[in-house]
Amino acid sequence: MEAGAQSPFYLFAAAPYEAAIERLARLDHGRPARFWLSAKTQPLPALWRWWRPRGGIEVVSEFEFRGALRAGYGPDEILVNGPAKHRWLPGVSRRGLRVHFDSLLELEALLPIARKHQWRVGLRLRTPVEVDSEDPAWAFPFGLEPEEIPVALARLAGQGLDAGSLHVHLKTNLPDVATFRRGLDAVVRVCQDTGWRPRYVDVGGGLAPAGPRGLEGARFDDGLGVERYAAEVRRLVSRMSWVEEVWLEHGRHPAAGSGVLVVRVLDVKERLGRRLLICDGGRTLHAMVSVWEEHDLSVLESRRGRTVPTAVQGPTCMAFDCLGRRELPVSIRPGDHLLWFDAGAYHLSWETRFSHGLAEVWWEEGGGPRCVRSAETYDRAAAWWH
Ligand SMILES: Cc1ncc(COP(=O)(O)O)c(C=O)c1O
């Protein structure tokens, strides 16, 4: 605030992101590991520019792709993933891109440009663990089925293209070792069944961050911490002697802890013997993940003493707009600031403009925080409309 920030705002920093990646990089993955920044997790141009000398970027849309080019990434430093890329990729393609095909239809549609632009290509596989955990009759909509892999390989070979990478992404906040292992076993199986020998195996992200907890209070990384994750990757490549590099596209694990959301208390209500803090930011506008995650929250001003059950509400006309309910000091008053931690992953991606504009964003990479996005004004938002 001393630097002039106006709530609600996010403050993001490079150092926690870097520390998380360094911790991962020290682990033994069985092969040299290459880390890709997951663009969708944190669509923050300042972060993308800061990361560029350190590694490549993984994108899944035209916006992310063009943003990556603008941030200075060369085509071979951009890994294009995601479904239905035939809608947008031909319009912006470059020579030498790295692209993972997601379906046979998409592959067919993109083959001419893949050949013309000499893309380095791979295939995403859907493994048996990628089903809706509440209704396993429904599969996740990403990747090729194992029986489609030989068809895809043959189509690529027919065009002189070699599928150099095999990609999976085995859910997010991966719950346990067994699920991860079952997914990776499917990778080995498809290679055995088809004789495919990809040079790179991209095991996606999925690793939970250390801070956030589930709504029942359990830490997401209880089931599969970084060490066990790396051990499973080692086990995988020990059965794939031909693999030269392991690719990792961690999103939430390195990013979550690199951000804080700051909101200000505007009003305080006592209802049914409990306290409701009405704030200028909250779940609907800035923190969708609070639907399923509990994050640490503290008061910037020094407020001690008795605590009472308190709900932290956002400013929109939805009871749903609740960052969290917990014991907080009864001395919190209008004008105080609340810090919602671990706001560095999937917060910008899920921001809404529900009755209000987008928030201010600050970035720190050494040398002090600077404002990299001003709060959206009415005039700017109104200018969109014809
Ligand atoms: C293809 C792909 N790579 C990487 C990520 C990042 O995942 P996570 O945040 O679970 O690490 C995702 C997230 O959905 C994804 O779909």
Short mmCIF file of C-alpha atoms and ligand atoms in Angstrom, two decimals:
data_model
loop_
_atom_site.label_atom_id
_atom_site.label_comp_id
_atom_site.label_asym_id
_atom_site.label_seq_id
_atom_site.Cartn_x
_atom_site.Cartn_y
_atom_site.Cartn_z
CA MET A 1 0.00 0.00 0.00
CA GLU A 2 2.93 2.26 0.68
CA ALA A 3 3.88 1.93 -2.98
CA GLY A 4 0.42 3.27 -3.87
CA ALA A 5 -1.59 0.09 -4.41
CA GLN A 6 -5.36 0.30 -4.29
CA SER A 7 -7.42 -2.62 -3.10
CA PRO A 8 -8.52 -5.01 -4.31
CA PHE A 9 -5.21 -6.01 -5.85
CA TYR A 10 -2.98 -8.99 -6.44
CA LEU A 11 0.71 -8.97 -5.62
CA PHE A 12 2.74 -11.58 -7.48
CA ALA A 13 6.46 -12.25 -7.09
CA ALA A 14 9.13 -14.18 -8.98
CA ALA A 15 11.12 -15.43 -5.98
CA PRO A 16 8.62 -18.04 -4.64
CA TYR A 17 8.06 -19.34 -8.17
CA GLU A 18 11.78 -19.67 -8.74
CA ALA A 19 12.33 -21.36 -5.38
CA ALA A 20 9.63 -23.95 -6.15
CA ILE A 21 11.14 -24.74 -9.56
CA GLU A 22 14.63 -24.97 -8.06
CA ARG A 23 13.35 -27.49 -5.50
CA LEU A 24 11.82 -29.57 -8.29
CA ALA A 25 14.94 -29.28 -10.44
CA ARG A 26 17.09 -30.71 -7.63
CA LEU A 27 15.07 -33.94 -7.66
CA ASP A 28 16.16 -36.94 -9.69
CA HIS A 29 13.63 -37.53 -12.47
CA GLY A 30 15.72 -40.28 -14.04
CA ARG A 31 16.57 -38.12 -17.07
CA PRO A 32 17.35 -34.45 -17.63
CA ALA A 33 14.15 -32.54 -16.82
CA ARG A 34 12.82 -29.63 -18.86
CA PHE A 35 10.33 -27.30 -17.18
CA TRP A 36 7.66 -25.52 -19.19
CA LEU A 37 5.75 -22.62 -17.71
CA SER A 38 2.02 -23.34 -17.83
CA ALA A 39 0.60 -20.15 -19.37
CA LYS A 40 -3.02 -20.75 -18.41
CA THR A 41 -2.14 -21.14 -14.75
CA GLN A 42 -0.81 -17.61 -14.46
CA PRO A 43 -1.56 -15.40 -17.50
CA LEU A 44 0.76 -12.64 -16.34
CA PRO A 45 2.99 -11.16 -19.06
CA ALA A 46 5.57 -9.97 -16.53
CA LEU A 47 6.01 -13.54 -15.25
CA TRP A 48 6.21 -14.90 -18.79
CA ARG A 49 8.95 -12.37 -19.67
CA TRP A 50 10.84 -13.10 -16.47
CA TRP A 51 10.69 -16.86 -17.13
CA ARG A 52 11.87 -16.68 -20.76
CA PRO A 53 15.63 -17.06 -20.12
CA ARG A 54 14.81 -20.00 -17.82
CA GLY A 55 12.64 -22.23 -20.01
CA GLY A 56 9.82 -22.60 -22.51
CA ILE A 57 6.13 -21.88 -22.23
CA GLU A 58 3.16 -24.21 -22.67
CA VAL A 59 0.08 -22.66 -24.27
CA VAL A 60 -3.40 -23.90 -25.18
CA SER A 61 -5.06 -21.00 -27.00
CA GLU A 62 -4.48 -18.28 -29.55
CA PHE A 63 -4.41 -15.64 -26.79
CA GLU A 64 -1.72 -17.51 -24.90
CA PHE A 65 0.22 -18.27 -28.07
CA ARG A 66 0.25 -14.67 -29.22
CA GLY A 67 1.04 -13.50 -25.70
CA ALA A 68 4.02 -15.86 -25.65
CA LEU A 69 5.34 -14.49 -28.96
CA ARG A 70 4.93 -10.99 -27.62
CA ALA A 71 6.81 -11.93 -24.47
CA GLY A 72 9.75 -12.89 -26.71
CA TYR A 73 9.47 -16.69 -26.97
CA GLY A 74 10.69 -18.23 -30.20
CA PRO A 75 8.56 -20.90 -31.91
CA ASP A 76 10.70 -23.75 -30.55
CA GLU A 77 10.27 -22.37 -27.02
CA ILE A 78 6.48 -22.63 -27.27
CA LEU A 79 4.74 -25.93 -26.66
CA VAL A 80 1.22 -25.94 -28.04
CA ASN A 81 -1.22 -28.20 -26.20
CA GLY A 82 -4.96 -28.37 -25.71
CA PRO A 83 -8.01 -29.52 -27.65
CA ALA A 84 -9.39 -28.28 -30.99
CA LYS A 85 -6.34 -26.27 -32.04
CA HIS A 86 -7.39 -26.54 -35.67
CA ARG A 87 -9.75 -23.63 -34.91
CA TRP A 88 -6.97 -21.12 -34.38
CA LEU A 89 -3.48 -22.51 -34.92
CA PRO A 90 -3.34 -22.36 -38.74
CA GLY A 91 -3.92 -18.60 -38.57
CA VAL A 92 -0.88 -17.94 -36.38
CA SER A 93 1.45 -20.88 -37.05
CA ARG A 94 5.22 -20.50 -37.29
CA ARG A 95 7.98 -22.77 -38.58
CA GLY A 96 9.40 -25.17 -36.04
CA LEU A 97 6.59 -25.03 -33.49
CA ARG A 98 6.22 -27.84 -30.98
CA VAL A 99 2.69 -29.18 -31.07
CA HIS A 100 0.95 -32.03 -29.27
CA PHE A 101 -2.03 -33.36 -31.21
CA ASP A 102 -5.12 -33.97 -29.15
CA SER A 103 -7.41 -35.95 -31.49
CA LEU A 104 -7.41 -37.67 -34.86
CA LEU A 105 -9.71 -35.05 -36.34
CA GLU A 106 -7.46 -32.24 -35.16
CA LEU A 107 -4.38 -34.04 -36.47
CA GLU A 108 -5.96 -34.54 -39.88
CA ALA A 109 -6.95 -30.88 -40.10
CA LEU A 110 -3.50 -29.66 -39.06
CA LEU A 111 -1.36 -32.10 -41.06
CA PRO A 112 -0.82 -29.84 -44.09
CA ILE A 113 0.43 -26.92 -42.00
CA ALA A 114 2.41 -29.22 -39.71
CA ARG A 115 4.28 -30.46 -42.73
CA LYS A 116 4.68 -27.09 -44.36
CA HIS A 117 5.99 -25.48 -41.16
CA GLN A 118 8.03 -28.51 -40.09
CA TRP A 119 6.48 -28.68 -36.65
CA ARG A 120 8.01 -30.90 -34.02
CA VAL A 121 5.06 -32.99 -33.06
CA GLY A 122 3.84 -35.31 -30.35
CA LEU A 123 0.63 -36.96 -29.20
CA ARG A 124 -1.40 -36.58 -26.04
CA LEU A 125 -2.67 -39.83 -24.61
CA ARG A 126 -5.77 -40.17 -22.43
CA THR A 127 -5.04 -42.62 -19.67
CA PRO A 128 -7.60 -44.66 -17.67
CA VAL A 129 -7.30 -42.33 -14.65
CA GLU A 130 -8.63 -39.39 -16.65
CA VAL A 131 -12.30 -39.85 -15.85
CA ASP A 132 -14.72 -37.82 -13.77
CA SER A 133 -14.08 -38.98 -10.20
CA GLU A 134 -17.76 -38.52 -9.28
CA ASP A 135 -19.06 -40.32 -12.35
CA PRO A 136 -16.32 -42.47 -13.91
CA ALA A 137 -18.59 -43.32 -16.84
CA TRP A 138 -17.50 -39.93 -18.23
CA ALA A 139 -14.00 -39.57 -19.66
CA PHE A 140 -11.96 -36.37 -19.67
CA PRO A 141 -12.15 -34.75 -23.11
CA PHE A 142 -8.39 -34.57 -23.74
CA GLY A 143 -6.02 -36.71 -25.74
CA LEU A 144 -6.15 -39.79 -27.95
CA GLU A 145 -7.30 -43.22 -26.86
CA PRO A 146 -4.57 -45.90 -26.85
CA GLU A 147 -6.06 -47.59 -29.92
CA GLU A 148 -5.92 -44.28 -31.82
CA ILE A 149 -2.19 -43.87 -31.22
CA PRO A 150 -1.02 -46.28 -33.97
CA VAL A 151 -3.41 -44.60 -36.42
CA ALA A 152 -1.97 -41.20 -35.57
CA LEU A 153 1.62 -42.44 -35.77
CA ALA A 154 0.96 -43.92 -39.22
CA ARG A 155 -0.65 -40.70 -40.48
CA LEU A 156 2.30 -38.66 -39.26
CA ALA A 157 4.87 -41.07 -40.67
CA GLY A 158 3.07 -40.95 -44.02
CA GLN A 159 3.74 -37.21 -44.09
CA GLY A 160 7.36 -37.57 -43.03
CA LEU A 161 6.65 -36.40 -39.48
CA ASP A 162 8.10 -38.22 -36.50
CA ALA A 163 6.11 -38.11 -33.24
CA GLY A 164 8.93 -37.17 -30.87
CA SER A 165 6.97 -36.63 -27.67
CA LEU A 166 4.32 -38.47 -25.73
CA HIS A 167 2.20 -36.24 -23.51
CA VAL A 168 -0.09 -36.98 -20.60
CA HIS A 169 -1.63 -34.76 -17.95
CA LEU A 170 -3.01 -36.89 -15.16
CA LYS A 171 -5.52 -34.67 -13.41
CA THR A 172 -4.77 -31.75 -11.17
CA ASN A 173 -4.01 -31.77 -7.43
CA LEU A 174 -3.17 -35.42 -8.00
CA PRO A 175 -4.62 -37.27 -5.02
CA ASP A 176 -2.22 -40.18 -4.50
CA VAL A 177 0.69 -42.24 -5.75
CA ALA A 178 -1.58 -45.04 -6.98
CA THR A 179 -3.48 -42.77 -9.39
CA PHE A 180 -0.27 -41.26 -10.74
CA ARG A 181 1.29 -44.68 -11.16
CA ARG A 182 -1.76 -46.11 -12.94
CA GLY A 183 -1.65 -43.19 -15.37
CA LEU A 184 2.06 -43.62 -16.03
CA ASP A 185 1.65 -47.38 -16.49
CA ALA A 186 -0.65 -46.59 -19.39
CA VAL A 187 2.19 -44.61 -20.99
CA VAL A 188 4.50 -47.62 -20.86
CA ARG A 189 1.73 -49.90 -22.14
CA VAL A 190 1.00 -47.79 -25.19
CA CYS A 191 4.69 -47.75 -26.12
CA GLN A 192 4.93 -51.52 -25.67
CA ASP A 193 1.78 -52.15 -27.69
CA THR A 194 2.69 -49.86 -30.59
CA GLY A 195 6.49 -49.96 -30.64
CA TRP A 196 6.52 -46.14 -30.37
CA ARG A 197 9.80 -44.82 -28.99
CA PRO A 198 9.28 -41.11 -28.21
CA ARG A 199 12.43 -39.16 -27.27
CA TYR A 200 10.53 -37.00 -24.81
CA VAL A 201 7.92 -37.95 -22.28
CA ASP A 202 5.82 -35.04 -21.04
CA VAL A 203 4.14 -36.00 -17.78
CA GLY A 204 2.19 -32.73 -17.46
CA GLY A 205 1.60 -31.00 -14.14
CA GLY A 206 -0.89 -32.14 -11.55
CA LEU A 207 1.36 -31.75 -8.53
CA ALA A 208 -0.45 -29.98 -5.69
CA PRO A 209 1.05 -26.87 -4.09
CA ALA A 210 2.16 -26.90 -0.47
CA GLY A 211 -0.12 -24.17 0.93
CA PRO A 212 -3.80 -24.62 0.04
CA ARG A 213 -5.96 -27.22 1.76
CA GLY A 214 -9.19 -28.93 0.84
CA LEU A 215 -12.34 -27.65 2.51
CA GLU A 216 -12.08 -30.46 5.07
CA GLY A 217 -8.66 -29.13 6.04
CA ALA A 218 -6.44 -31.83 4.45
CA ARG A 219 -3.42 -30.63 2.50
CA PHE A 220 -3.60 -31.43 -1.20
CA ASP A 221 0.01 -32.60 -1.28
CA ASP A 222 -0.46 -35.16 1.53
CA GLY A 223 -1.01 -37.99 -0.96
CA LEU A 224 1.73 -37.25 -3.48
CA GLY A 225 4.53 -34.90 -2.49
CA VAL A 226 7.38 -33.81 -4.75
CA GLU A 227 9.68 -36.68 -3.76
CA ARG A 228 7.13 -39.36 -4.53
CA TYR A 229 6.19 -37.61 -7.74
CA ALA A 230 9.81 -37.68 -8.92
CA ALA A 231 10.20 -41.30 -7.81
CA GLU A 232 7.23 -42.29 -9.98
CA VAL A 233 8.70 -40.43 -12.95
CA ARG A 234 12.02 -42.25 -12.36
CA ARG A 235 10.16 -45.55 -12.28
CA LEU A 236 8.47 -44.62 -15.55
CA VAL A 237 11.64 -43.80 -17.47
CA SER A 238 13.45 -46.82 -16.07
CA ARG A 239 11.03 -48.79 -18.26
CA MET A 240 11.52 -46.51 -21.29
CA SER A 241 15.24 -46.66 -22.03
CA TRP A 242 14.82 -44.64 -25.23
CA VAL A 243 13.53 -41.50 -23.47
CA GLU A 244 16.09 -38.68 -23.52
CA GLU A 245 14.27 -35.99 -21.53
CA VAL A 246 11.41 -35.68 -19.13
CA TRP A 247 9.17 -32.66 -19.66
CA LEU A 248 7.20 -31.13 -16.82
CA GLU A 249 4.49 -28.51 -17.12
CA HIS A 250 3.70 -27.80 -13.53
CA GLY A 251 1.12 -25.10 -13.09
CA ARG A 252 -0.29 -24.72 -9.60
CA HIS A 253 2.65 -26.27 -7.74
CA PRO A 254 5.22 -23.51 -8.44
CA ALA A 255 2.71 -20.72 -9.06
CA ALA A 256 0.23 -20.86 -6.16
CA GLY A 257 2.61 -19.62 -3.50
CA SER A 258 3.82 -16.71 -5.63
CA GLY A 259 0.74 -14.54 -5.14
CA VAL A 260 -1.38 -12.77 -2.56
CA LEU A 261 -4.81 -11.19 -2.99
CA VAL A 262 -5.40 -8.07 -0.91
CA VAL A 263 -8.96 -6.95 -0.16
CA ARG A 264 -10.31 -4.24 2.12
CA VAL A 265 -13.14 -4.49 4.60
CA LEU A 266 -15.93 -2.07 3.65
CA ASP A 267 -18.67 -3.01 6.09
CA VAL A 268 -19.23 -5.29 9.05
CA LYS A 269 -22.54 -6.99 9.88
CA GLU A 270 -23.57 -9.09 12.84
CA ARG A 271 -26.11 -11.71 11.76
CA LEU A 272 -27.38 -14.72 13.74
CA GLY A 273 -24.60 -14.20 16.25
CA ARG A 274 -21.84 -14.30 13.61
CA ARG A 275 -19.82 -11.70 11.79
CA LEU A 276 -19.90 -10.95 8.09
CA LEU A 277 -17.12 -8.81 6.62
CA ILE A 278 -18.19 -7.19 3.36
CA CYS A 279 -15.01 -6.61 1.34
CA ASP A 280 -14.13 -4.92 -1.95
CA GLY A 281 -12.94 -8.21 -3.46
CA GLY A 282 -13.61 -11.89 -3.04
CA ARG A 283 -14.48 -15.21 -4.55
CA THR A 284 -16.67 -14.18 -7.45
CA LEU A 285 -14.27 -11.58 -8.78
CA HIS A 286 -10.85 -12.91 -7.81
CA ALA A 287 -10.73 -16.28 -6.12
CA MET A 288 -12.90 -18.94 -7.74
CA VAL A 289 -10.61 -21.60 -6.31
CA SER A 290 -12.00 -20.79 -2.86
CA VAL A 291 -14.97 -22.95 -3.90
CA TRP A 292 -12.83 -26.02 -3.25
CA GLU A 293 -9.72 -24.68 -1.53
CA GLU A 294 -9.04 -23.14 1.83
CA HIS A 295 -6.13 -20.67 1.92
CA ASP A 296 -4.41 -18.90 4.77
CA LEU A 297 -5.85 -15.49 5.42
CA SER A 298 -4.54 -12.78 7.70
CA VAL A 299 -5.20 -9.18 8.64
CA LEU A 300 -2.59 -6.64 7.58
CA GLU A 301 -3.32 -4.31 10.50
CA SER A 302 -2.47 -5.55 13.94
CA ARG A 303 -5.77 -7.01 15.25
CA ARG A 304 -5.45 -9.38 18.14
CA GLY A 305 -7.71 -10.65 20.90
CA ARG A 306 -10.89 -12.65 20.93
CA THR A 307 -11.85 -14.38 17.72
CA VAL A 308 -15.38 -15.08 16.46
CA PRO A 309 -16.84 -17.07 13.57
CA THR A 310 -16.50 -14.74 10.59
CA ALA A 311 -17.41 -14.92 6.91
CA VAL A 312 -15.31 -12.94 4.43
CA GLN A 313 -17.73 -11.84 1.74
CA GLY A 314 -17.02 -10.17 -1.59
CA PRO A 315 -18.90 -7.16 -2.96
CA THR A 316 -21.20 -8.90 -5.45
CA CYS A 317 -24.87 -9.67 -4.87
CA MET A 318 -24.32 -13.36 -4.40
CA ALA A 319 -24.18 -15.20 -1.10
CA PHE A 320 -21.79 -17.50 -2.99
CA ASP A 321 -19.25 -14.66 -2.97
CA CYS A 322 -17.55 -15.88 0.19
CA LEU A 323 -13.75 -16.20 0.34
CA GLY A 324 -13.96 -18.29 3.46
CA ARG A 325 -15.51 -18.72 6.90
CA ARG A 326 -13.28 -19.00 9.92
CA GLU A 327 -12.39 -17.63 13.32
CA LEU A 328 -11.06 -14.07 12.98
CA PRO A 329 -10.40 -11.31 15.54
CA VAL A 330 -13.54 -9.47 16.57
CA SER A 331 -11.49 -6.27 16.43
CA ILE A 332 -11.35 -6.27 12.59
CA ARG A 333 -13.09 -3.11 11.37
CA PRO A 334 -13.96 -1.30 8.14
CA GLY A 335 -10.80 -0.07 6.40
CA ASP A 336 -8.71 -3.08 7.45
CA HIS A 337 -6.97 -5.17 4.79
CA LEU A 338 -7.15 -8.93 4.49
CA LEU A 339 -4.41 -10.97 2.79
CA TRP A 340 -5.53 -14.14 1.02
CA PHE A 341 -2.42 -16.25 0.42
CA ASP A 342 -1.48 -18.72 -2.34
CA ALA A 343 -3.30 -16.65 -4.94
CA GLY A 344 -0.73 -17.20 -7.72
CA ALA A 345 -2.43 -20.04 -9.64
CA TYR A 346 -5.69 -19.90 -11.58
CA HIS A 347 -6.79 -16.60 -10.04
CA LEU A 348 -6.13 -14.27 -12.99
CA SER A 349 -7.42 -17.02 -15.28
CA TRP A 350 -10.72 -17.16 -13.39
CA GLU A 351 -11.26 -13.47 -12.66
CA THR A 352 -14.75 -12.22 -13.42
CA ARG A 353 -16.23 -8.79 -14.06
CA PHE A 354 -19.36 -9.50 -12.06
CA SER A 355 -20.74 -5.96 -11.45
CA HIS A 356 -17.15 -4.62 -11.15
CA GLY A 357 -13.99 -4.23 -13.22
CA LEU A 358 -10.76 -6.22 -13.01
CA ALA A 359 -8.39 -5.56 -10.15
CA GLU A 360 -4.98 -3.94 -10.01
CA VAL A 361 -1.97 -6.24 -10.38
CA TRP A 362 1.50 -5.73 -8.88
CA TRP A 363 4.65 -7.65 -9.74
CA GLU A 364 7.95 -8.02 -7.91
CA GLU A 365 11.05 -9.59 -9.42
CA GLY A 366 13.69 -7.68 -7.43
CA GLY A 367 13.90 -3.94 -7.07
CA GLY A 368 10.49 -3.43 -5.50
CA PRO A 369 6.93 -4.11 -6.58
CA ARG A 370 5.55 -2.28 -9.60
CA CYS A 371 2.04 -1.94 -10.89
CA VAL A 372 1.71 -3.98 -14.11
CA ARG A 373 -2.03 -3.60 -14.57
CA SER A 374 -4.24 -0.76 -13.38
CA ALA A 375 -7.69 -1.41 -12.02
CA GLU A 376 -10.19 -1.50 -14.85
CA THR A 377 -12.19 1.70 -15.09
CA TYR A 378 -15.78 2.05 -16.25
CA ASP A 379 -14.62 3.99 -19.31
CA ARG A 380 -12.22 1.26 -20.37
CA ALA A 381 -14.78 -1.51 -19.96
CA ALA A 382 -17.47 0.53 -21.73
CA ALA A 383 -15.16 1.07 -24.71
CA TRP A 384 -15.55 -2.60 -25.71
CA TRP A 385 -19.15 -2.15 -26.70
CA HIS A 386 -20.32 -1.01 -30.10
C1 LIG B 1 -1.89 -29.73 -20.57
C2 LIG B 1 -1.72 -29.15 -19.22
N1 LIG B 1 -0.46 -28.91 -18.78
C3 LIG B 1 -0.25 -28.34 -17.56
C4 LIG B 1 -1.29 -28.00 -16.74
C5 LIG B 1 -0.99 -27.43 -15.37
O1 LIG B 1 -1.53 -28.27 -14.45
P1 LIG B 1 -1.39 -28.15 -12.87
O2 LIG B 1 -1.83 -26.78 -12.48
O3 LIG B 1 -2.28 -29.21 -12.37
O4 LIG B 1 0.05 -28.40 -12.54
C6 LIG B 1 -2.61 -28.25 -17.15
C7 LIG B 1 -3.75 -27.90 -16.29
O5 LIG B 1 -4.88 -28.19 -16.51
C8 LIG B 1 -2.84 -28.84 -18.43
O6 LIG B 1 -4.06 -29.11 -18.88
#
